[in-house]
Coordinates of C-alpha atoms in Angstrom, one line a residue:
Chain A
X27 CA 14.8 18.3 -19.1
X28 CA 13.9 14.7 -17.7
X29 CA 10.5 14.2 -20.5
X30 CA 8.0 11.5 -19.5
X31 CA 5.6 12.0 -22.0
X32 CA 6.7 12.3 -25.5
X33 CA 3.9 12.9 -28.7
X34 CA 4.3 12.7 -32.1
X35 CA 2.1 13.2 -35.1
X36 CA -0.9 12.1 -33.0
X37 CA -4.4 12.1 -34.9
X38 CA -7.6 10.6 -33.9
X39 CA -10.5 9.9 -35.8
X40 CA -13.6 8.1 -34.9
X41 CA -15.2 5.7 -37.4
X42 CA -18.8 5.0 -36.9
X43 CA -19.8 2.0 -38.9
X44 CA -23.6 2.2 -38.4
X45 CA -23.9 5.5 -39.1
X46 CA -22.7 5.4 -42.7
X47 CA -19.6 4.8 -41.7
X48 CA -19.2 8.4 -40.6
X49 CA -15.3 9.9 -40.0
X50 CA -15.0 12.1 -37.3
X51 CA -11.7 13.6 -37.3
X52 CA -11.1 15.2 -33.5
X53 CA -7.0 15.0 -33.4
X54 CA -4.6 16.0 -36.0
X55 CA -0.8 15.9 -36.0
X56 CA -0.8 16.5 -32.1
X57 CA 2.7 16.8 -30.8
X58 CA 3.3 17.3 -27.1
X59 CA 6.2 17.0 -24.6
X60 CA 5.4 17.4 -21.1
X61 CA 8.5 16.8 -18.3
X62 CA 8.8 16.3 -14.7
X63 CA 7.7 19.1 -12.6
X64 CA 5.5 20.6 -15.6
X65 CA 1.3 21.0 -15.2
X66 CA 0.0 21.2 -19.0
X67 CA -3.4 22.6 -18.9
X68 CA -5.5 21.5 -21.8
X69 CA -7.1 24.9 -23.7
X70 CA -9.8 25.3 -26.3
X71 CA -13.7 25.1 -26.2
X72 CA -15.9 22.3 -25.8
X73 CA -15.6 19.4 -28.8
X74 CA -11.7 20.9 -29.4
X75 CA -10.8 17.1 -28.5
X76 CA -9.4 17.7 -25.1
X77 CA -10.6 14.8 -23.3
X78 CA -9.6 12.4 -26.9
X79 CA -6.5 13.9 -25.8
X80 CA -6.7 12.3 -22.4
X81 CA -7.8 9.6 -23.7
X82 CA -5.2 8.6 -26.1
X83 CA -3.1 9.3 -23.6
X84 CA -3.9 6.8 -20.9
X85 CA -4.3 4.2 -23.7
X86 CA -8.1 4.5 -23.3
X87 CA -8.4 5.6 -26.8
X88 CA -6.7 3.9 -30.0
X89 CA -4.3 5.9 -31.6
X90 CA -5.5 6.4 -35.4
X91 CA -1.5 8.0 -36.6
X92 CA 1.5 8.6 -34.8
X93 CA 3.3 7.6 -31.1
X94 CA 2.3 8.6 -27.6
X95 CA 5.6 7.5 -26.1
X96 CA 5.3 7.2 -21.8
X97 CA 8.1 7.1 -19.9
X98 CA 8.2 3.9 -17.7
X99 CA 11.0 2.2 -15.8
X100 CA 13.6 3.9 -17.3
X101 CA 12.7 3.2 -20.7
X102 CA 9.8 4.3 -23.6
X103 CA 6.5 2.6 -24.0
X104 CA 5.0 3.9 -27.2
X105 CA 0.7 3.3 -26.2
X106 CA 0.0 3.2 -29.6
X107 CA 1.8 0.1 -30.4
X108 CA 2.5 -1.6 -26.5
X109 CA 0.3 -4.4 -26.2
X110 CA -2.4 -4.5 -23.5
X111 CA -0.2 -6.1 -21.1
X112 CA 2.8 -3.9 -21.1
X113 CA -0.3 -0.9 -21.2
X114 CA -1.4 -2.2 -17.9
X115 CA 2.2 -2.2 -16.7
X116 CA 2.9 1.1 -17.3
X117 CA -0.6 2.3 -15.6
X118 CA -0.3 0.2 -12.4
X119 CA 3.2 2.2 -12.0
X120 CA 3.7 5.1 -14.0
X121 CA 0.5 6.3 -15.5
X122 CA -2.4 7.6 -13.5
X123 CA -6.0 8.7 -14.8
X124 CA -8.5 10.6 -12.9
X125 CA -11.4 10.9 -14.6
X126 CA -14.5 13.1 -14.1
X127 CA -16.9 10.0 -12.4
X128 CA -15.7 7.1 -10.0
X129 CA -16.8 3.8 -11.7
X130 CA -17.8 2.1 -8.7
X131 CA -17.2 -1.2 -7.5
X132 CA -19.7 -2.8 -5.5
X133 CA -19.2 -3.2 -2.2
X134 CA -16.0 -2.4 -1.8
X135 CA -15.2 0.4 1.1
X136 CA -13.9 4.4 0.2
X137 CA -11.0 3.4 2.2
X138 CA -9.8 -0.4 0.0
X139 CA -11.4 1.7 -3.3
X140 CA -8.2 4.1 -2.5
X141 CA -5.7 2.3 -1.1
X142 CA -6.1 -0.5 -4.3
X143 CA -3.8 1.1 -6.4
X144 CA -0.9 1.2 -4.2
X145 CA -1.6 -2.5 -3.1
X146 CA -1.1 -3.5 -6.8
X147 CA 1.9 -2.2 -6.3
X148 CA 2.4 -4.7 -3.3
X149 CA 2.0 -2.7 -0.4
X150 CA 0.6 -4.0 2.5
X151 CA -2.7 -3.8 3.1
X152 CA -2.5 -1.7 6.9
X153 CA 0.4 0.4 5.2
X154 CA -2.0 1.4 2.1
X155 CA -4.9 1.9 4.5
X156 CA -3.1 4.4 6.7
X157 CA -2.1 6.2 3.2
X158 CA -5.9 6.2 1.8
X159 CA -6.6 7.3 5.4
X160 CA -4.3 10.1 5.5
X161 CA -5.2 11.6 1.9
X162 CA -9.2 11.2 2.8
X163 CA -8.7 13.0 5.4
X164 CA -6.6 15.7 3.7
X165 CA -10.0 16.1 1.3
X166 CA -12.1 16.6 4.2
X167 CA -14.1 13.3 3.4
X168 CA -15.7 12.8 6.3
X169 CA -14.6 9.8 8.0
X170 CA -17.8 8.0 9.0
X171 CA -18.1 7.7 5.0
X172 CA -14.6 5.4 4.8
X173 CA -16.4 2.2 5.8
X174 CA -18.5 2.5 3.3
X175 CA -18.5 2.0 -0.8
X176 CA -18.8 5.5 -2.7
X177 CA -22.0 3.8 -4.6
X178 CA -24.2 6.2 -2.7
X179 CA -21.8 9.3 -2.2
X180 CA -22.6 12.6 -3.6
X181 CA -21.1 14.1 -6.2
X182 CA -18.5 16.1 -5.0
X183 CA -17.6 13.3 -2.3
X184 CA -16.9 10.9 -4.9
X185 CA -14.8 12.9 -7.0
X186 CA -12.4 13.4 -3.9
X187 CA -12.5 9.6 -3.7
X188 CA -11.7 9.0 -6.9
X189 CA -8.8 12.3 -7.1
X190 CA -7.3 10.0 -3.6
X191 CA -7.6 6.6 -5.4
X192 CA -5.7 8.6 -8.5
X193 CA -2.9 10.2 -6.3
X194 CA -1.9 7.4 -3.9
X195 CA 0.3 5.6 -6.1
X196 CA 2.8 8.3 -7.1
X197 CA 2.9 8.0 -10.6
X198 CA 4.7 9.9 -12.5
X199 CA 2.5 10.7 -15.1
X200 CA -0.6 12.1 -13.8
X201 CA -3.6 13.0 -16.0
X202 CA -6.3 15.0 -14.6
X203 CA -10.4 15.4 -16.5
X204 CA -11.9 18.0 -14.9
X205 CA -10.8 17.0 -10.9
X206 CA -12.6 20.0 -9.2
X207 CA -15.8 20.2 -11.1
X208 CA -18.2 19.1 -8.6
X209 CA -16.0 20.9 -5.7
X210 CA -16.9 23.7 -3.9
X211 CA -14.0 26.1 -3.9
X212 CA -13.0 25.0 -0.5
X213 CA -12.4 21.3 -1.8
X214 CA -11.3 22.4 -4.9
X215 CA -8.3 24.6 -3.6
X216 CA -7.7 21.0 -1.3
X217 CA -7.2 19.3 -4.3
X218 CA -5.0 21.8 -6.0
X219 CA -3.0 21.6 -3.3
X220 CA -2.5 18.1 -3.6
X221 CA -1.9 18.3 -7.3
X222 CA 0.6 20.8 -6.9
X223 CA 2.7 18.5 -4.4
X224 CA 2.6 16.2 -7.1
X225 CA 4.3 18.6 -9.6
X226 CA 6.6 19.8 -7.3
X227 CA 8.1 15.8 -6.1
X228 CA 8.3 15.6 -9.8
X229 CA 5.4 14.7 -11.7
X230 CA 4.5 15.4 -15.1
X231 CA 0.6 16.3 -14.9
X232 CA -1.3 17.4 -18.0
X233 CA -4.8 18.4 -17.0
X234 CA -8.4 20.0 -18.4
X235 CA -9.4 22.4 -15.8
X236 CA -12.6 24.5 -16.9
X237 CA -12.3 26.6 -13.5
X238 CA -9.9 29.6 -14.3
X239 CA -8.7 30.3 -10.8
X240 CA -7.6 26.3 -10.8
X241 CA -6.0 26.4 -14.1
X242 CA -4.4 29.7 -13.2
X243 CA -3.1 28.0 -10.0
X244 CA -1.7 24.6 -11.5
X245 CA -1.2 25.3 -15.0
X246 CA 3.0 25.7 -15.9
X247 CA 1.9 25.9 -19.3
X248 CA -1.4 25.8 -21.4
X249 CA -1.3 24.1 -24.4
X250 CA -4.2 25.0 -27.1
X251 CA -5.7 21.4 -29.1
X252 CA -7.7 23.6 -31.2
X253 CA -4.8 25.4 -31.8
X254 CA -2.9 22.7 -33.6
X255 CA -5.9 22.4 -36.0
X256 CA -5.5 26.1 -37.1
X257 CA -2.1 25.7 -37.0
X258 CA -2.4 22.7 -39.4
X259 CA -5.2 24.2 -41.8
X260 CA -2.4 27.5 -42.2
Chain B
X11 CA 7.9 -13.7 -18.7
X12 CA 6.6 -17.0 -20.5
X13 CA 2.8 -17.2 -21.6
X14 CA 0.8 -19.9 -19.2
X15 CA -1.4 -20.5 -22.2
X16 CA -0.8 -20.3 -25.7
X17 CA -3.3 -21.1 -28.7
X18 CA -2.9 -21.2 -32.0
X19 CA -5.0 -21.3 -34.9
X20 CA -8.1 -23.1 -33.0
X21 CA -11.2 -24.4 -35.3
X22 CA -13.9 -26.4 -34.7
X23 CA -16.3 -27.1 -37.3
X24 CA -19.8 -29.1 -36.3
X25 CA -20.9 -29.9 -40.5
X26 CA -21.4 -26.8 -42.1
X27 CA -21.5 -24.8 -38.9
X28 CA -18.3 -23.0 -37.9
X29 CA -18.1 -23.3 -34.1
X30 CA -14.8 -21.5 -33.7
X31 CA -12.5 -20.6 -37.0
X32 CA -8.7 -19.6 -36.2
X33 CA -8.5 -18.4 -32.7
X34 CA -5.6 -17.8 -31.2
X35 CA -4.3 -15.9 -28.2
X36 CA -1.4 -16.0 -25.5
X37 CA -2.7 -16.0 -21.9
X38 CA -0.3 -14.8 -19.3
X39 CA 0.0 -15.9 -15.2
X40 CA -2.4 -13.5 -13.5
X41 CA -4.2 -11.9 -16.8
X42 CA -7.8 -12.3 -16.9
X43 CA -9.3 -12.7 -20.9
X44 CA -12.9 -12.1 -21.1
X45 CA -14.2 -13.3 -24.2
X46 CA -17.6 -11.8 -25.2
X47 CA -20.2 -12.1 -27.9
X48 CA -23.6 -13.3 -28.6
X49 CA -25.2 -16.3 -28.0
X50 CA -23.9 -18.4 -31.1
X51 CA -20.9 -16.8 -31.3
X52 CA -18.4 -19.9 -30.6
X53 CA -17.5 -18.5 -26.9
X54 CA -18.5 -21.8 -25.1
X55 CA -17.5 -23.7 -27.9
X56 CA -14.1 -21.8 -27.3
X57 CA -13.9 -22.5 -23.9
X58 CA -14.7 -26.4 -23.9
X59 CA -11.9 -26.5 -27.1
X60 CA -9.2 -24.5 -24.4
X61 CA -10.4 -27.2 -21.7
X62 CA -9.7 -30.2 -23.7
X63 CA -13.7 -31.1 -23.5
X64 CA -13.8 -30.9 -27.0
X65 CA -11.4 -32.0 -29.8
X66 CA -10.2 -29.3 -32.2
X67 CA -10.4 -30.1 -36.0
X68 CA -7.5 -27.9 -36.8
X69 CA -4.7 -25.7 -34.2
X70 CA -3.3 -25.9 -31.1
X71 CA -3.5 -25.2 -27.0
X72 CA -0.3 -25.3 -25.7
X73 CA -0.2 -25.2 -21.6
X74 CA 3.0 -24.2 -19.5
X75 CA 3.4 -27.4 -17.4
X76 CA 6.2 -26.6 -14.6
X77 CA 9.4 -28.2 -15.6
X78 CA 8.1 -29.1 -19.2
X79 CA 7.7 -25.8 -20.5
X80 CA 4.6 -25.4 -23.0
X81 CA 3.4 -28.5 -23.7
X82 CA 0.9 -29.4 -26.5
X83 CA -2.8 -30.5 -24.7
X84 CA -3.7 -33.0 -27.4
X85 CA 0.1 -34.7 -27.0
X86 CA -0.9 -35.3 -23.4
X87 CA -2.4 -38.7 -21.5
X88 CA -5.7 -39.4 -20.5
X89 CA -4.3 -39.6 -16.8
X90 CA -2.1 -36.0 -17.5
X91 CA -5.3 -34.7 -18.8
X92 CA -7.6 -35.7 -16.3
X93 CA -4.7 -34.5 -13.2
X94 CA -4.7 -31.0 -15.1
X95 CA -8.7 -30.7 -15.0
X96 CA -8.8 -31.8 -11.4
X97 CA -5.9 -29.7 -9.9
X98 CA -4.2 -27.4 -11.7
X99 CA -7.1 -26.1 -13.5
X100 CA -10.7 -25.1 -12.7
X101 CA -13.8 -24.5 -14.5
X102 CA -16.6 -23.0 -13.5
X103 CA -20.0 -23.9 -15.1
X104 CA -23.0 -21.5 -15.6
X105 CA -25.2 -23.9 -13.7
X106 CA -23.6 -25.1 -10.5
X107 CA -25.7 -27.9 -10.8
X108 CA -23.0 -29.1 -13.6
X109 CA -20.4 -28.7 -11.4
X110 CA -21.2 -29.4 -8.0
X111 CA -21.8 -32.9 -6.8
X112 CA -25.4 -32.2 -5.5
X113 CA -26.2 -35.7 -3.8
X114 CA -22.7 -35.0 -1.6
X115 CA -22.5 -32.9 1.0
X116 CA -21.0 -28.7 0.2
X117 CA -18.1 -30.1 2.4
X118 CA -17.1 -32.9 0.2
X119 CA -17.2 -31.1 -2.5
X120 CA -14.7 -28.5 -1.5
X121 CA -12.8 -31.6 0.2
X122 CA -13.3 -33.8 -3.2
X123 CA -11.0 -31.6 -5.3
X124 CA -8.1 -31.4 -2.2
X125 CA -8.5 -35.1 -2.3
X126 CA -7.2 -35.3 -5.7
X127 CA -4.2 -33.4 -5.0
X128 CA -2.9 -36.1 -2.2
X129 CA -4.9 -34.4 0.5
X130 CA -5.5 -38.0 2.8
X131 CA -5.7 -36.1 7.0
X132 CA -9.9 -36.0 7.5
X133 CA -9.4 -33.8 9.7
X134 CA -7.5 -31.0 7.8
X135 CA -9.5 -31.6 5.0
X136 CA -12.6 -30.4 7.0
X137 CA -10.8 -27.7 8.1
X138 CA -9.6 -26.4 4.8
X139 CA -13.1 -26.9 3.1
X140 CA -14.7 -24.8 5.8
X141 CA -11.8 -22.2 5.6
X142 CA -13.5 -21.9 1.9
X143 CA -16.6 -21.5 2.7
X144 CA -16.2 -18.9 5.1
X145 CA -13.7 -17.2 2.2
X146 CA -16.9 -17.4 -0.7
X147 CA -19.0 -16.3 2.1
X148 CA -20.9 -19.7 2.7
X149 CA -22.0 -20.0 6.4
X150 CA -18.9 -22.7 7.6
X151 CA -21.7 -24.5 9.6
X152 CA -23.3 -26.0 6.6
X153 CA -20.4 -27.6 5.7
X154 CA -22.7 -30.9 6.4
X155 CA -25.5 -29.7 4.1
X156 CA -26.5 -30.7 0.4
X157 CA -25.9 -28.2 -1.9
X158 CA -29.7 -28.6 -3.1
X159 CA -30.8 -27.3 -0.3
X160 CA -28.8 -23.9 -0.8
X161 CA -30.1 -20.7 -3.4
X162 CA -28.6 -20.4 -6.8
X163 CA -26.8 -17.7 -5.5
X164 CA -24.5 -19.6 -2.8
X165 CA -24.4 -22.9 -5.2
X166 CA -22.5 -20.5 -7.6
X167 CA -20.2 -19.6 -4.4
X168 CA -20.2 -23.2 -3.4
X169 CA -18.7 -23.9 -6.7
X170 CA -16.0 -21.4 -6.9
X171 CA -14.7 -22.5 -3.5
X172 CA -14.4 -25.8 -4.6
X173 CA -12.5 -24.7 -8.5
X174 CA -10.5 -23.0 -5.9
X175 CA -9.5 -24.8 -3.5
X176 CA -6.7 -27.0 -5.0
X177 CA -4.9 -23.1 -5.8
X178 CA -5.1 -23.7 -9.7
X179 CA -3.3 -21.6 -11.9
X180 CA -5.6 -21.2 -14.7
X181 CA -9.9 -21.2 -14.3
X182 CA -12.0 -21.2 -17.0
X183 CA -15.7 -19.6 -16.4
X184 CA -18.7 -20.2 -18.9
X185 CA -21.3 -17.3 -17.7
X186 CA -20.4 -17.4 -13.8
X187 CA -23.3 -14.8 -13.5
X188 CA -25.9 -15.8 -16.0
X189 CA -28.2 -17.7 -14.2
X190 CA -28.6 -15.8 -10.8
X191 CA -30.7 -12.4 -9.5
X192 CA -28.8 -9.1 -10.5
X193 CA -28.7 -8.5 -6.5
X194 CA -26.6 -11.9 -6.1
X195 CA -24.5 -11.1 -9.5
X196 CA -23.4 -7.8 -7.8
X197 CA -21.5 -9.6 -5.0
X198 CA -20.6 -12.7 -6.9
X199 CA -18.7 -10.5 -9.4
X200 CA -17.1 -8.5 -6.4
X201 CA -16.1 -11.9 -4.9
X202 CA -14.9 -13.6 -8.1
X203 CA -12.3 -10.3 -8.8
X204 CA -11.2 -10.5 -5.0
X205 CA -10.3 -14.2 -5.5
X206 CA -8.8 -13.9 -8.5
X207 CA -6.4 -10.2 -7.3
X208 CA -5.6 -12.2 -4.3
X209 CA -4.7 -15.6 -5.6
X210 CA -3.1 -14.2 -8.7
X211 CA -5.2 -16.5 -10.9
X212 CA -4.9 -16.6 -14.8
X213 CA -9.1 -17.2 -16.3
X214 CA -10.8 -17.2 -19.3
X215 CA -14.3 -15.9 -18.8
X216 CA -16.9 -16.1 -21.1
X217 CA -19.6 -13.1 -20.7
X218 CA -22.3 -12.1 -22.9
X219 CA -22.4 -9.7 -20.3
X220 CA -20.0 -6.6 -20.9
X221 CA -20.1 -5.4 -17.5
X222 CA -18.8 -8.2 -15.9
X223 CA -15.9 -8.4 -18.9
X224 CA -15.2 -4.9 -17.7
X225 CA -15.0 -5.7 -14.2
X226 CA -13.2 -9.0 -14.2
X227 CA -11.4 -8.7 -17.6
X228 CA -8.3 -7.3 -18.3
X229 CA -8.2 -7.9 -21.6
X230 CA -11.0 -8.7 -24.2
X231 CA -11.7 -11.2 -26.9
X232 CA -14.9 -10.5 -29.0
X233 CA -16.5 -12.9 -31.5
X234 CA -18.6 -13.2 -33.8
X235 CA -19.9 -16.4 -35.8
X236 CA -16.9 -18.3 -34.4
X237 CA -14.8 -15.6 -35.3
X238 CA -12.6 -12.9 -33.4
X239 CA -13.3 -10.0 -34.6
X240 CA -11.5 -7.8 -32.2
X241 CA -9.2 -7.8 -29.4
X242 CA -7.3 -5.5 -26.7
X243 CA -7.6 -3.8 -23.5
X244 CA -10.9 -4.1 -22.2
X245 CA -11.3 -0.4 -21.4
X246 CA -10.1 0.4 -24.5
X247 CA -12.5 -1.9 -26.6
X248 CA -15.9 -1.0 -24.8
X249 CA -14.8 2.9 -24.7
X250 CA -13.4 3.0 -28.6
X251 CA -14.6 -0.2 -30.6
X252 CA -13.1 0.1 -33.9
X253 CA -14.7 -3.6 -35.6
X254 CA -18.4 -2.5 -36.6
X255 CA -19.9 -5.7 -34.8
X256 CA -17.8 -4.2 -31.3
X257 CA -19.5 -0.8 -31.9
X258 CA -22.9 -2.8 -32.4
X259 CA -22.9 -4.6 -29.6
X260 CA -21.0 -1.8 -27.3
X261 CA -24.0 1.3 -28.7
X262 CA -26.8 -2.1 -27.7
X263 CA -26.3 -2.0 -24.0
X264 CA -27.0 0.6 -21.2
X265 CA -24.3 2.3 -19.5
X266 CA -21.6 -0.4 -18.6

């Protein structure tokens, strides 16, 4: 089984010094392994610490215990300890994050706001067009929108920008918050079709995916965060 | 890969006041540190320490010179000094007026800087300073003009092109945004992380503003009463502050 992500004894508390130094505990002794090919769907209600999860697992979140080991260029990069450079190495090639909103640059077109991450990656900039080109149109974005920066794009058009700006690059990791909830069910099913050909040339995806028909579609495998609380308390 | 910047243990003292007390960092080719804080916080005084403006009491700022390796800033000459802060480095002030040369024309100030690197053909020198403008988004047929006659908006521009036109390797930027209209800041910023993607630039910008740290930054140095009091990946820092000063100032500000 070729792993790419690798997670041991990961907990995650949040310390809020202003508000008398409050401890949230959200993640206890996590330990995941997710491999090529595989779609882990993230399971448990709302505040379970699903997108913490997510989080910790881009790097975007500082691990409080334990190792979130990512595969990258053949070798592990533990995100708990990596500093941020080698963080940003691993996410401009192996690690992708879509997340629920598009920040938004200003001014920069749908179509450079895609095809960026593939150029960091040194592709040229017509070659990386074409590609942005080619997945906005698989989305159904219509194209008189590609000139233009998402700023002013509705939800659900923004969300396909950012789910194209997320796939382009290939990673190998892919992590997915919630990438169909402002999708009708047409767009949604578009972009569980791209997800899926991302599993199958060999990524390893772990997603949250509140829409049952969409989990049910992608998932290989749910895995339960609340779970491994109860788990830990018995 | 070998650090393009490394400091070490930086302080500056002004009498009882601590400007800046042990600061050190390595800065990589191509990495971009934004350093925020509040006013008083020992960010400028940072800056002007890193740009040999300003003598360090105690520490060091050691700078990759090609062929040397990292060389020690105070070990270097006048003349060294002075041909790093002319060519291979820029600096960007918050008010253009204390970087441009306002009673020269916007031309010669772009051409000034490519001067200094054995630039000598009029001609080409014309050309290249007007190939700038047009690349900062400065109208190429004011090349003529004084740069009192332009907004604060395009002196800001006017002043990046000319940081930029000798293809430093390191830039140094004390509020870039500060002064100008939110509507100009917007496309300054987008401008600023084109140039900087494109030309591979290593900076140090100093923000009090956390959304352009996020922007521009890709890592973050925050300070406090001379101080750093944290320090990682900028997304990681505004989205999960652990220091209670990062949390104070990250919960103080809208949306970023």
């Amino acid at each position: 089984m070729n792993t790419l992500i690798n997670v041991r004894g990961l907990a995650k508390t949040f310390v809020l010094h202003h508000r008398d130094e409050a401890r949230i505990p959200v993640l206890e002794n996590v330990s995941l392994d997710v491999a090529a090919g595989e779609c882990v769907a993230l399971a448990g209600p709302s505040g379970a610490g699903k997108s913490t999860l997510l989080r910790c697992l881009y790097g975007n979140y500082l691990a409080s215990a334990g190792s979130i080991r990512i595969r990258h260029e053949g070798r592990w990069v533990d995100l708990a300890r990596a500093t941020p450079r080698d963080i940003l190495a691993v996410r401009r090639k192996s690690l992708g994050y879509v997340s629920q909103f598009l920040r938004v640059i200003p001014r920069v077109s749908t179509l450079d706001v895609v095809a960026e991450p593939l150029r960091e990656l040194g592709t040229d900039a017509a070659a990386a067009r074409e590609r942005a080109a080619e997945l906005l149109d698989r989305l159904h974005l219509p194209q008189r929108l590609w000139s233009l920066p998402p700023a002013t794009f509705s939800g659900g058009e923004q969300q396909r920008v950012n789910i194209a700006r997320g796939l382009i690059a290939e990673k190998p990791v892919l992590l997915l918050d919630e990438p169909t909830a402002s999708l009708d069910v047409a767009n949604a099913g578009r972009v569980a079709q791209l997800v899926d050909e991302a599993r199958q040339r060999g990524a390893a995806v772990v997603g949250i995916f509140h829409d049952p028909a969409i989990r049910d579609r992608l998932a290989t495998r749910l895995f339960a965060v609340e779970a491994q609380l109860l788990e830990l308390a018995a | 890969m070998n650090p393009l910047l490394r400091v070490e243990g930086l302080s500056k003292r002004f009498g009882e006041h601590i400007g800046c007390a042990d600061v050190g960092f390595d800065l990589y080719p191509g990495e971009v540190l934004a350093v925020v804080g509040e006013s008083g916080s020992g960010k400028s005084t940072l800056l002007k320490l890193l740009s040999t403006r300003l003598a360090a009491d105690a520490g060091h700022v050691r700078y990759q010179i090609t062929g040397r390796g990292l060389v020690d800033l105070a070990e270097l000459s006048e003349a060294e000094r002075r041909w790093l802060l002319r060519t291979d480095w820029g600096f960007v002030e918050q008010n253009p007026r204390d970087g441009l040369r306002m009673n020269v024309s916007a031309g010669a100030n772009v051409g000034e800087r490519l001067m200094a690197t054995g630039a000598r053909h009029y001609g080409q020198i014309r050309a290249t300073a007007s190939d700038w403008l047009a690349r900062v988004e400065l109208d190429p047929a004011r090349l003529d003009e004084l740069p009192t006659g332009f907004s604060g908006g395009m002196q800001q521009r006017l002043q990046i092109a000319r940081n930029l036109v000798t293809r430093p390797r390191l830039v140094f930027m004390d509020e870039p945004t500060a002064g100008l209209d939110v509507s100009v800041q917007a496309r300054l910023l987008d401008l600023m992380r084109e140039l900087v993607t494109d030309l591979g630039l290593a900076a140090v910008i100093v923000t009090h503003d956390l959304a352009v740290a996020r922007l521009l930054g890709h890592r973050l140095l925050v300070m406090r009463r001379g101080r750093v009091v944290e320090t990682g990946l900028t997304d990681q820092v505004l989205d999960d502050p652990q220091h209670p000063y990062t949390q104070l100032l990250v919960s103080s500000v809208l949306q970023v």
